[in-house]
Amino acid sequence: MDWWNSILPIEKIQNPNMRFAYQGQERQGLPGALSASQADPVHASMLIRQRQSRIYFNGKFFDYPLKINFSTFQKLGLKKTFSFGISYIRAHLRPIKPEASLEDFFINRFGKLLYLQFFKEYTEKVWGVSCRDISADWGAQRVKSLSVGRALIHGIKSLLRIDSEQAKQTSLIESFIYPKYGPGQMWEEVAKRFVERGGTLLLRHTANCIDIESGAVRSVTVQDSDGSTKKINCAHLISTMPVKDLVSASSNYWSPDAQEIAKNLEYRDFITVGLLYKKTDLCTELTDNWIYIQEPGYKVGRIQVFNNWSPYLVADDSCVWLGLEFFCREDDDFWPMTDDQINMIAQSEVKKLQIAKSTRALDFIVLRVPKAYPGYFGDSYKKFDVLRSEVDEVSNLFLIGRNGMHRYNNQDHSMLTAREAAHQIISGEINKEKIWSINIDDEYHEEKESSTKSKASPDDADSSKAGATIEQAGTISLAR
């Protein structure tokens, strides 16, 4: 946390029109903010944002995650509320064992009826496979031990303004820090400092060949956007590229089993359609970060409201940027459509959902993200530990991040895996299990690290030197 704050200090703004508040900072143990006089001209900074996400279902908005409160009961109706309660009690008294699939995971924590109402269809839209075919590991990774019982306790504490000192459930965090101009701003600032300290940053390069000999990476051959190639020797290799691509680029080194597992790992691809509207074109004001579309018959899975992440993301404050997220595969019918075709589908669904009144957005953009989500399904995923063990035996190779580890981490946890890898390289104390153990517990790391007096400060100090130190050591970091 201290390191993040050293890159982008937290900014305190007192403009009520910004629709965000500087509050709860002391409660969450966040570092001190810039004063109002300092904050005004600051470009590189973090904002403290209030989180609000909702589910759109049956023409109504529900809190996300589902909150056990009067509003939810009112929208569901007495009959459904009662039946959901009985279903949850039944699941709590007789849980499914062993908990093998994501379906088992959801039913054990929310009851079968609530699972069928709010979880099944949306999850299968996201992943493109049945919840029965997805490992329960995905729930443990992202939903953790959130349940109806915990949500109820959280709701009661919030109502009574009782604040626990213990780390909250990740899914219940109600405020967060966010770079003023979007998440890329953090790494643009880090990249700038890295280059200023003598580091070399190669963008738009593809790693075509990774040479591994005698249990260590020796070099990486990269190709630039013009097709030119060059070989780069390295002492350490930090990889965030998909494991599938990493093994393919160094296939001669791995056992046939490892190559087969990597080759058949599955992913979910992703398309975001950005739509710009006048705020007056919306049917109602949107205060959400995300809106989860669980209404049957729609292709869009989730809608972001970029203004609510940061008001600075939209140049004209009379406009609103919506980001419609479509989950797909590169080999399905949706991915190869033209941008105009995808735009027309997105705009028609926004109007049909009664989110916007206008039939045409002011502007649009279509962004395709291959291998956005590592799949927790398929035969290869079940054997992933075999591949992981073989990769971990390469002494100077470190897998980090979502695709690098084939693990559905949040962004902050992915950053922590990078930080841990850098610390191990600098200290010379290599323990890859510590990297893999990040985000397998049930605590929210941002709160945990900021509220404890552990090794965080020394580690952060070391990490701030990582750019120069790693470059001198000949370390290469591979992104997608």
Short mmCIF file of C-alpha atoms in Angstrom, two decimals:
data_model
loop_
_atom_site.label_atom_id
_atom_site.label_comp_id
_atom_site.label_asym_id
_atom_site.label_seq_id
_atom_site.Cartn_x
_atom_site.Cartn_y
_atom_site.Cartn_z
CA MET A 1 0.00 0.00 0.00
CA ASP A 2 2.82 2.42 0.85
CA TRP A 3 4.47 1.63 -2.49
CA TRP A 4 1.24 2.28 -4.42
CA ASN A 5 0.84 5.57 -2.58
CA SER A 6 4.41 6.55 -3.48
CA ILE A 7 3.54 6.16 -7.18
CA LEU A 8 0.07 7.73 -7.15
CA PRO A 9 -0.73 9.62 -3.91
CA ILE A 10 -4.33 9.62 -2.76
CA GLU A 11 -6.09 12.83 -3.71
CA LYS A 12 -8.65 14.62 -1.57
CA ILE A 13 -11.14 16.68 -3.54
CA GLN A 14 -13.88 18.74 -1.90
CA ASN A 15 -15.96 19.37 -5.01
CA PRO A 16 -19.48 18.00 -4.35
CA ASN A 17 -20.17 17.77 -8.08
CA MET A 18 -17.56 15.02 -8.44
CA ARG A 19 -19.92 12.48 -6.86
CA PHE A 20 -17.24 10.83 -4.81
CA ALA A 21 -16.32 11.31 -1.20
CA TYR A 22 -13.17 11.19 0.82
CA GLN A 23 -14.42 9.08 3.66
CA GLY A 24 -13.55 5.99 5.60
CA GLN A 25 -9.84 6.43 4.90
CA GLU A 26 -8.81 6.22 8.53
CA ARG A 27 -11.18 3.29 9.07
CA GLN A 28 -9.59 1.35 6.21
CA GLY A 29 -6.05 2.24 7.27
CA LEU A 30 -5.25 3.98 3.97
CA PRO A 31 -2.33 6.39 3.89
CA GLY A 32 -2.81 10.11 4.29
CA ALA A 33 -4.25 12.05 1.38
CA LEU A 34 -3.02 15.15 -0.32
CA SER A 35 -4.53 18.33 1.06
CA ALA A 36 -7.20 20.08 -1.00
CA SER A 37 -4.73 22.82 -1.99
CA GLN A 38 -2.18 20.22 -3.13
CA ALA A 39 -4.72 18.05 -4.89
CA ASP A 40 -6.05 20.48 -7.46
CA PRO A 41 -3.11 20.45 -9.91
CA VAL A 42 -2.10 16.82 -9.36
CA HIS A 43 -2.31 14.68 -12.49
CA ALA A 44 -0.86 11.41 -11.18
CA SER A 45 -2.99 10.50 -8.19
CA MET A 46 -5.53 8.06 -6.76
CA LEU A 47 -9.14 8.78 -5.91
CA ILE A 48 -11.14 7.18 -3.13
CA ARG A 49 -14.32 5.86 -4.73
CA GLN A 50 -17.52 4.47 -3.34
CA ARG A 51 -18.39 1.10 -4.81
CA GLN A 52 -21.85 0.45 -6.14
CA SER A 53 -22.75 -2.42 -8.43
CA ARG A 54 -26.20 -3.78 -9.15
CA ILE A 55 -27.90 -6.74 -10.80
CA TYR A 56 -30.49 -6.04 -13.48
CA PHE A 57 -33.09 -8.80 -13.36
CA ASN A 58 -36.77 -8.94 -14.25
CA GLY A 59 -36.73 -5.22 -15.06
CA LYS A 60 -35.48 -4.34 -11.56
CA PHE A 61 -32.17 -3.43 -9.97
CA PHE A 62 -30.83 -5.53 -7.10
CA ASP A 63 -27.72 -4.82 -5.03
CA TYR A 64 -24.60 -6.73 -6.05
CA PRO A 65 -23.57 -8.73 -4.15
CA LEU A 66 -27.14 -9.49 -3.09
CA LYS A 67 -27.91 -7.78 0.21
CA ILE A 68 -30.33 -9.22 2.68
CA ASN A 69 -32.40 -6.12 3.29
CA PHE A 70 -35.93 -4.75 2.95
CA SER A 71 -35.37 -3.56 -0.64
CA THR A 72 -34.37 -7.04 -1.78
CA PHE A 73 -37.31 -8.65 0.02
CA GLN A 74 -39.69 -6.10 -1.51
CA LYS A 75 -38.48 -6.75 -5.06
CA LEU A 76 -38.49 -10.53 -4.68
CA GLY A 77 -41.85 -10.68 -2.93
CA LEU A 78 -42.80 -12.52 0.24
CA LYS A 79 -43.31 -15.91 -1.43
CA LYS A 80 -39.90 -15.99 -3.12
CA THR A 81 -38.15 -14.60 -0.08
CA PHE A 82 -39.62 -17.34 2.10
CA SER A 83 -38.78 -20.11 -0.41
CA PHE A 84 -35.22 -18.80 -0.83
CA GLY A 85 -34.83 -18.79 2.96
CA ILE A 86 -36.00 -22.39 3.27
CA SER A 87 -33.72 -23.42 0.41
CA TYR A 88 -30.73 -21.76 2.09
CA ILE A 89 -31.45 -23.43 5.44
CA ARG A 90 -31.73 -26.80 3.72
CA ALA A 91 -28.38 -26.28 1.97
CA HIS A 92 -26.78 -25.12 5.22
CA LEU A 93 -27.99 -28.19 7.13
CA ARG A 94 -27.18 -30.67 4.36
CA PRO A 95 -24.33 -29.26 2.25
CA ILE A 96 -23.14 -31.04 -0.87
CA LYS A 97 -20.00 -33.06 -0.17
CA PRO A 98 -17.52 -33.27 -1.74
CA GLU A 99 -17.83 -29.77 -3.19
CA ALA A 100 -16.53 -30.56 -6.67
CA SER A 101 -18.17 -28.05 -9.01
CA LEU A 102 -19.00 -24.36 -9.02
CA GLU A 103 -22.67 -25.37 -8.87
CA ASP A 104 -21.97 -27.21 -5.60
CA PHE A 105 -20.11 -24.16 -4.30
CA PHE A 106 -22.98 -21.75 -5.01
CA ILE A 107 -25.71 -24.05 -3.70
CA ASN A 108 -23.84 -24.65 -0.43
CA ARG A 109 -23.53 -20.91 0.21
CA PHE A 110 -26.78 -19.54 -1.18
CA GLY A 111 -29.24 -22.42 -1.48
CA LYS A 112 -30.44 -24.05 -4.69
CA LEU A 113 -33.28 -21.65 -5.47
CA LEU A 114 -31.18 -18.49 -5.10
CA TYR A 115 -28.47 -20.14 -7.20
CA LEU A 116 -30.95 -20.91 -9.99
CA GLN A 117 -32.39 -17.38 -9.84
CA PHE A 118 -29.25 -15.25 -9.73
CA PHE A 119 -26.11 -17.28 -10.36
CA LYS A 120 -26.56 -20.10 -12.85
CA GLU A 121 -27.50 -18.36 -16.10
CA TYR A 122 -25.17 -15.38 -15.68
CA THR A 123 -22.16 -17.54 -14.75
CA GLU A 124 -22.76 -19.80 -17.73
CA LYS A 125 -23.03 -16.72 -19.99
CA VAL A 126 -19.64 -15.56 -18.71
CA TRP A 127 -17.86 -18.90 -19.09
CA GLY A 128 -19.77 -20.56 -21.91
CA VAL A 129 -20.01 -23.88 -20.05
CA SER A 130 -22.28 -25.38 -17.42
CA CYS A 131 -21.60 -24.54 -13.76
CA ARG A 132 -21.34 -28.30 -13.25
CA ASP A 133 -18.24 -28.30 -15.47
CA ILE A 134 -16.47 -25.42 -13.69
CA SER A 135 -14.23 -26.24 -10.75
CA ALA A 136 -15.24 -25.07 -7.28
CA ASP A 137 -11.77 -23.47 -7.21
CA TRP A 138 -13.21 -20.52 -9.15
CA GLY A 139 -15.69 -19.79 -6.36
CA ALA A 140 -12.96 -20.13 -3.76
CA GLN A 141 -10.83 -17.69 -5.78
CA ARG A 142 -13.41 -14.95 -6.38
CA VAL A 143 -16.44 -15.41 -4.11
CA LYS A 144 -14.42 -16.93 -1.26
CA SER A 145 -16.56 -17.68 1.82
CA LEU A 146 -19.24 -15.10 1.14
CA SER A 147 -22.66 -16.59 1.86
CA VAL A 148 -26.22 -15.59 2.73
CA GLY A 149 -25.27 -15.75 6.41
CA ARG A 150 -22.26 -13.48 6.01
CA ALA A 151 -24.21 -11.09 3.79
CA LEU A 152 -26.92 -10.91 6.45
CA ILE A 153 -24.39 -10.19 9.22
CA HIS A 154 -22.73 -7.55 7.02
CA GLY A 155 -26.11 -5.91 6.35
CA ILE A 156 -26.99 -5.78 10.04
CA LYS A 157 -23.60 -4.31 10.96
CA SER A 158 -23.92 -1.69 8.23
CA LEU A 159 -27.41 -0.79 9.42
CA LEU A 160 -26.20 -0.44 13.02
CA ARG A 161 -22.95 1.23 11.87
CA ILE A 162 -20.87 -1.47 13.53
CA ASP A 163 -17.43 -1.74 11.99
CA SER A 164 -15.30 -4.83 12.48
CA GLU A 165 -11.52 -4.50 12.69
CA GLN A 166 -11.17 -7.84 10.93
CA ALA A 167 -10.60 -7.90 7.19
CA LYS A 168 -13.83 -7.78 5.24
CA GLN A 169 -14.96 -10.20 2.60
CA THR A 170 -13.50 -9.10 -0.74
CA SER A 171 -16.97 -9.15 -2.30
CA LEU A 172 -18.34 -6.79 0.38
CA ILE A 173 -15.74 -4.02 0.14
CA GLU A 174 -17.72 -0.77 -0.24
CA SER A 175 -14.95 1.68 -1.16
CA PHE A 176 -11.68 1.47 -3.04
CA ILE A 177 -8.86 3.57 -4.44
CA TYR A 178 -8.67 4.13 -8.19
CA PRO A 179 -6.17 5.93 -10.46
CA LYS A 180 -7.49 9.33 -11.56
CA TYR A 181 -7.22 8.50 -15.28
CA GLY A 182 -7.85 4.77 -15.16
CA PRO A 183 -5.87 1.68 -14.07
CA GLY A 184 -3.32 2.05 -16.87
CA GLN A 185 -2.15 5.30 -15.30
CA MET A 186 -0.45 3.41 -12.46
CA TRP A 187 1.72 1.44 -14.88
CA GLU A 188 2.36 4.38 -17.19
CA GLU A 189 3.85 6.18 -14.19
CA VAL A 190 5.85 3.11 -13.12
CA ALA A 191 7.12 2.65 -16.69
CA LYS A 192 8.21 6.29 -16.82
CA ARG A 193 10.21 5.94 -13.60
CA PHE A 194 11.67 2.63 -14.78
CA VAL A 195 12.99 4.23 -17.97
CA GLU A 196 14.26 7.27 -16.03
CA ARG A 197 16.36 4.90 -13.91
CA GLY A 198 17.99 3.35 -16.94
CA GLY A 199 15.58 0.52 -17.68
CA THR A 200 14.73 -0.53 -21.24
CA LEU A 201 11.05 -1.03 -22.02
CA LEU A 202 10.16 -2.79 -25.28
CA LEU A 203 6.53 -2.33 -26.32
CA ARG A 204 4.74 -4.10 -29.19
CA HIS A 205 7.14 -7.03 -29.09
CA THR A 206 6.17 -10.70 -29.19
CA ALA A 207 8.15 -13.43 -27.44
CA ASN A 208 8.53 -16.08 -30.13
CA CYS A 209 11.17 -18.32 -28.57
CA ILE A 210 12.26 -18.89 -24.98
CA ASP A 211 15.50 -20.82 -24.63
CA ILE A 212 15.65 -22.98 -21.49
CA GLU A 213 18.68 -25.14 -20.73
CA SER A 214 19.67 -27.14 -17.64
CA GLY A 215 16.75 -25.86 -15.56
CA ALA A 216 17.20 -22.13 -16.31
CA VAL A 217 16.04 -19.61 -18.90
CA ARG A 218 19.00 -18.41 -20.97
CA SER A 219 17.46 -16.06 -23.53
CA VAL A 220 14.28 -14.82 -25.19
CA THR A 221 13.90 -14.11 -28.90
CA VAL A 222 11.43 -11.28 -29.54
CA GLN A 223 9.84 -9.87 -32.68
CA ASP A 224 8.80 -6.23 -33.07
CA SER A 225 5.85 -4.82 -35.00
CA ASP A 226 8.00 -4.54 -38.17
CA GLY A 227 8.87 -8.24 -38.08
CA SER A 228 12.47 -7.79 -36.96
CA THR A 229 13.74 -10.25 -34.38
CA LYS A 230 16.48 -10.14 -31.77
CA LYS A 231 17.76 -12.41 -29.04
CA ILE A 232 17.94 -11.06 -25.49
CA ASN A 233 19.97 -12.85 -22.83
CA CYS A 234 18.49 -12.81 -19.35
CA ALA A 235 19.27 -13.81 -15.79
CA HIS A 236 15.60 -13.98 -14.74
CA LEU A 237 12.32 -14.22 -16.63
CA ILE A 238 9.07 -12.89 -15.16
CA SER A 239 6.10 -13.93 -17.28
CA THR A 240 2.51 -12.67 -17.41
CA MET A 241 1.88 -14.16 -20.87
CA PRO A 242 -0.69 -16.99 -21.00
CA VAL A 243 0.85 -20.24 -19.76
CA LYS A 244 -0.34 -21.84 -22.98
CA ASP A 245 1.78 -19.41 -25.03
CA LEU A 246 4.77 -19.60 -22.67
CA VAL A 247 5.03 -23.38 -23.03
CA SER A 248 4.47 -23.16 -26.78
CA ALA A 249 7.36 -20.68 -27.10
CA SER A 250 9.68 -23.09 -25.26
CA SER A 251 8.07 -26.41 -26.19
CA ASN A 252 11.27 -28.38 -26.75
CA TYR A 253 12.11 -28.16 -23.06
CA TRP A 254 8.93 -29.54 -21.49
CA SER A 255 7.76 -33.10 -21.06
CA PRO A 256 5.06 -34.35 -23.46
CA ASP A 257 2.54 -34.33 -20.58
CA ALA A 258 3.27 -30.69 -19.72
CA GLN A 259 3.01 -29.66 -23.37
CA GLU A 260 -0.32 -31.44 -23.77
CA ILE A 261 -1.75 -29.83 -20.61
CA ALA A 262 -0.67 -26.34 -21.69
CA LYS A 263 -1.92 -26.81 -25.24
CA ASN A 264 -5.43 -27.67 -24.06
CA LEU A 265 -5.86 -25.06 -21.32
CA GLU A 266 -9.08 -23.16 -21.96
CA TYR A 267 -9.78 -19.45 -21.84
CA ARG A 268 -12.73 -17.09 -22.16
CA ASP A 269 -12.35 -14.16 -24.51
CA PHE A 270 -13.89 -10.77 -24.08
CA ILE A 271 -15.16 -7.80 -26.10
CA THR A 272 -15.88 -4.37 -24.62
CA VAL A 273 -18.03 -1.93 -26.56
CA GLY A 274 -17.70 1.67 -25.37
CA LEU A 275 -20.80 3.78 -26.04
CA LEU A 276 -20.92 7.55 -25.47
CA TYR A 277 -24.29 9.10 -24.65
CA LYS A 278 -25.54 12.43 -23.44
CA LYS A 279 -26.63 12.03 -19.82
CA THR A 280 -30.05 13.29 -20.87
CA ASP A 281 -30.31 10.27 -23.19
CA LEU A 282 -30.30 7.88 -20.23
CA CYS A 283 -33.62 6.62 -18.88
CA THR A 284 -32.36 7.12 -15.34
CA GLU A 285 -29.20 8.38 -13.65
CA LEU A 286 -26.68 5.57 -13.22
CA THR A 287 -24.50 5.65 -10.10
CA ASP A 288 -23.09 2.14 -10.63
CA ASN A 289 -19.58 0.94 -11.34
CA TRP A 290 -20.99 -2.22 -12.89
CA ILE A 291 -24.45 -3.43 -13.81
CA TYR A 292 -24.71 -7.21 -14.12
CA ILE A 293 -27.27 -8.12 -16.79
CA GLN A 294 -29.00 -11.29 -15.62
CA GLU A 295 -32.10 -10.71 -17.69
CA PRO A 296 -32.67 -13.69 -20.04
CA GLY A 297 -32.35 -13.07 -23.76
CA TYR A 298 -29.47 -10.58 -23.74
CA LYS A 299 -25.96 -11.16 -25.04
CA VAL A 300 -24.33 -8.39 -22.97
CA GLY A 301 -23.10 -9.70 -19.64
CA ARG A 302 -22.10 -6.58 -17.77
CA ILE A 303 -22.16 -2.80 -18.23
CA GLN A 304 -19.56 -0.44 -16.78
CA VAL A 305 -20.25 3.24 -16.17
CA PHE A 306 -16.78 4.74 -16.60
CA ASN A 307 -17.76 8.14 -15.16
CA ASN A 308 -18.37 6.46 -11.82
CA TRP A 309 -14.93 4.90 -11.73
CA SER A 310 -13.52 8.39 -12.15
CA PRO A 311 -15.21 11.56 -13.46
CA TYR A 312 -11.90 12.37 -15.18
CA LEU A 313 -12.36 9.51 -17.64
CA VAL A 314 -14.95 11.52 -19.59
CA ALA A 315 -13.90 14.82 -21.17
CA ASP A 316 -17.42 16.28 -21.31
CA ASP A 317 -19.26 16.02 -18.00
CA SER A 318 -22.60 16.25 -19.81
CA CYS A 319 -21.85 12.84 -21.31
CA VAL A 320 -21.55 9.31 -19.96
CA TRP A 321 -19.34 6.48 -21.22
CA LEU A 322 -20.89 3.02 -20.95
CA GLY A 323 -18.76 -0.08 -21.42
CA LEU A 324 -20.74 -3.13 -22.51
CA GLU A 325 -18.95 -6.40 -21.87
CA PHE A 326 -19.56 -9.43 -24.06
CA PHE A 327 -18.09 -12.82 -23.12
CA CYS A 328 -17.22 -15.02 -26.07
CA ARG A 329 -14.60 -17.19 -27.74
CA GLU A 330 -12.30 -16.38 -30.63
CA ASP A 331 -13.78 -19.30 -32.58
CA ASP A 332 -17.48 -18.43 -32.10
CA ASP A 333 -19.75 -16.38 -34.40
CA PHE A 334 -19.59 -13.15 -32.37
CA TRP A 335 -15.82 -12.53 -32.24
CA PRO A 336 -15.23 -12.14 -36.04
CA MET A 337 -18.15 -9.74 -36.57
CA THR A 338 -17.26 -6.26 -37.81
CA ASP A 339 -17.05 -3.41 -35.30
CA ASP A 340 -20.17 -1.86 -36.82
CA GLN A 341 -22.15 -5.09 -36.42
CA ILE A 342 -21.11 -5.46 -32.78
CA ASN A 343 -21.86 -1.78 -32.14
CA MET A 344 -25.41 -2.18 -33.50
CA ILE A 345 -26.03 -5.18 -31.21
CA ALA A 346 -24.70 -3.24 -28.20
CA GLN A 347 -26.82 -0.15 -28.89
CA SER A 348 -29.97 -2.18 -29.48
CA GLU A 349 -29.54 -4.02 -26.17
CA VAL A 350 -28.97 -0.79 -24.23
CA LYS A 351 -32.24 0.57 -25.61
CA LYS A 352 -34.12 -2.69 -25.08
CA LEU A 353 -32.92 -2.78 -21.45
CA GLN A 354 -34.33 0.75 -21.09
CA ILE A 355 -30.98 2.11 -19.97
CA ALA A 356 -30.82 4.65 -22.82
CA LYS A 357 -33.67 6.30 -24.74
CA SER A 358 -31.61 7.18 -27.80
CA THR A 359 -31.34 4.74 -30.70
CA ARG A 360 -27.84 6.02 -31.55
CA ALA A 361 -24.82 6.69 -29.36
CA LEU A 362 -22.68 9.77 -29.98
CA ASP A 363 -19.60 7.60 -30.45
CA PHE A 364 -18.45 4.01 -29.99
CA ILE A 365 -15.35 1.84 -29.83
CA VAL A 366 -14.95 -1.95 -29.93
CA LEU A 367 -12.04 -3.56 -28.06
CA ARG A 368 -11.24 -7.28 -28.30
CA VAL A 369 -9.31 -8.99 -25.48
CA PRO A 370 -8.24 -12.58 -26.25
CA LYS A 371 -7.60 -14.92 -23.33
CA ALA A 372 -9.13 -12.43 -20.89
CA TYR A 373 -10.16 -15.08 -18.36
CA PRO A 374 -8.27 -18.31 -17.61
CA GLY A 375 -10.75 -21.20 -17.60
CA TYR A 376 -11.35 -23.25 -14.46
CA PHE A 377 -12.72 -26.12 -16.52
CA GLY A 378 -11.62 -28.84 -18.92
CA ASP A 379 -9.41 -31.89 -18.41
CA SER A 380 -6.20 -29.84 -18.65
CA TYR A 381 -7.20 -27.58 -15.78
CA LYS A 382 -7.63 -30.65 -13.58
CA LYS A 383 -3.98 -31.53 -14.31
CA PHE A 384 -2.63 -27.99 -14.01
CA ASP A 385 -0.58 -28.78 -10.90
CA VAL A 386 1.52 -31.18 -13.00
CA LEU A 387 2.40 -28.34 -15.36
CA ARG A 388 2.89 -25.87 -12.51
CA SER A 389 5.39 -28.16 -10.77
CA GLU A 390 7.44 -28.56 -13.93
CA VAL A 391 7.50 -24.80 -14.61
CA ASP A 392 8.43 -24.00 -11.00
CA GLU A 393 11.52 -26.20 -11.35
CA VAL A 394 13.00 -23.69 -13.79
CA SER A 395 15.00 -21.73 -11.25
CA ASN A 396 14.90 -18.25 -12.79
CA LEU A 397 11.36 -18.36 -14.25
CA PHE A 398 8.58 -16.63 -12.29
CA LEU A 399 4.91 -16.84 -13.25
CA ILE A 400 2.83 -13.86 -12.10
CA GLY A 401 -0.53 -12.25 -12.82
CA ARG A 402 -3.81 -13.64 -14.06
CA ASN A 403 -2.69 -15.30 -17.29
CA GLY A 404 0.83 -15.99 -16.10
CA MET A 405 -0.52 -18.16 -13.30
CA HIS A 406 -3.74 -19.25 -15.03
CA ARG A 407 -5.54 -17.91 -11.98
CA TYR A 408 -8.49 -15.52 -11.84
CA ASN A 409 -6.89 -12.98 -9.49
CA ASN A 410 -8.12 -9.45 -8.92
CA GLN A 411 -5.80 -6.75 -10.24
CA ASP A 412 -4.44 -5.92 -6.79
CA HIS A 413 -3.57 -9.55 -6.11
CA SER A 414 -1.87 -9.80 -9.51
CA MET A 415 0.23 -6.77 -8.58
CA LEU A 416 1.17 -8.45 -5.31
CA THR A 417 2.41 -11.54 -7.16
CA ALA A 418 4.68 -9.24 -9.20
CA ARG A 419 5.89 -7.51 -6.05
CA GLU A 420 6.69 -10.82 -4.38
CA ALA A 421 8.61 -12.07 -7.44
CA ALA A 422 10.66 -8.84 -7.53
CA HIS A 423 11.41 -9.12 -3.80
CA GLN A 424 12.59 -12.72 -4.19
CA ILE A 425 14.91 -11.80 -7.07
CA ILE A 426 16.37 -8.86 -5.17
CA SER A 427 16.81 -10.78 -1.91
CA GLY A 428 17.97 -14.01 -3.55
CA GLU A 429 15.53 -15.94 -1.34
CA ILE A 430 13.50 -17.91 -3.89
CA ASN A 431 10.27 -19.50 -2.67
CA LYS A 432 7.74 -19.72 -5.50
CA GLU A 433 5.12 -21.19 -3.19
CA LYS A 434 4.82 -17.73 -1.61
CA ILE A 435 3.79 -16.32 -4.99
CA TRP A 436 1.22 -19.05 -5.53
CA SER A 437 -0.17 -18.57 -2.01
CA ILE A 438 -1.22 -14.96 -2.66
CA ASN A 439 -5.02 -14.65 -2.61
CA ILE A 440 -5.75 -18.20 -1.47
CA ASP A 441 -6.72 -17.06 2.03
CA ASP A 442 -9.94 -15.24 2.91
CA GLU A 443 -8.59 -11.79 3.69
CA TYR A 444 -8.57 -8.75 1.50
CA HIS A 445 -4.89 -7.99 0.98
CA GLU A 446 -5.24 -4.25 0.55
CA GLU A 447 -6.79 -3.94 4.02
CA LYS A 448 -4.67 -6.64 5.60
CA GLU A 449 -1.36 -5.10 4.53
CA SER A 450 -2.34 -1.55 5.40
CA SER A 451 -3.60 -2.42 8.85
CA THR A 452 -0.72 -4.56 10.06
CA LYS A 453 2.85 -3.67 11.01
CA SER A 454 4.54 -6.54 9.25
CA LYS A 455 7.38 -6.48 6.70
CA ALA A 456 5.32 -4.32 4.34
CA SER A 457 7.42 -1.18 4.66
CA PRO A 458 10.86 -2.78 4.11
CA ASP A 459 9.49 -4.84 1.24
CA ASP A 460 7.96 -1.77 -0.35
CA ALA A 461 11.25 0.07 -0.04
CA ASP A 462 13.00 -2.79 -1.81
CA SER A 463 10.34 -2.93 -4.49
CA SER A 464 10.79 0.75 -5.27
CA LYS A 465 14.34 -0.11 -6.40
CA ALA A 466 13.27 -3.13 -8.40
CA GLY A 467 13.39 -1.40 -11.81
CA ALA A 468 17.10 -0.55 -11.75
CA THR A 469 18.14 -3.68 -9.88
CA ILE A 470 16.30 -6.10 -12.12
CA GLU A 471 17.44 -4.42 -15.32
CA GLN A 472 21.04 -4.66 -14.20
CA ALA A 473 20.51 -8.35 -13.49
CA GLY A 474 19.23 -8.90 -17.02
CA THR A 475 15.70 -9.78 -16.04
CA ILE A 476 13.00 -9.80 -18.72
CA SER A 477 9.32 -9.37 -17.98
CA LEU A 478 6.97 -10.92 -20.54
CA ALA A 479 3.45 -9.60 -20.94
CA ARG A 480 0.77 -10.84 -23.29
#
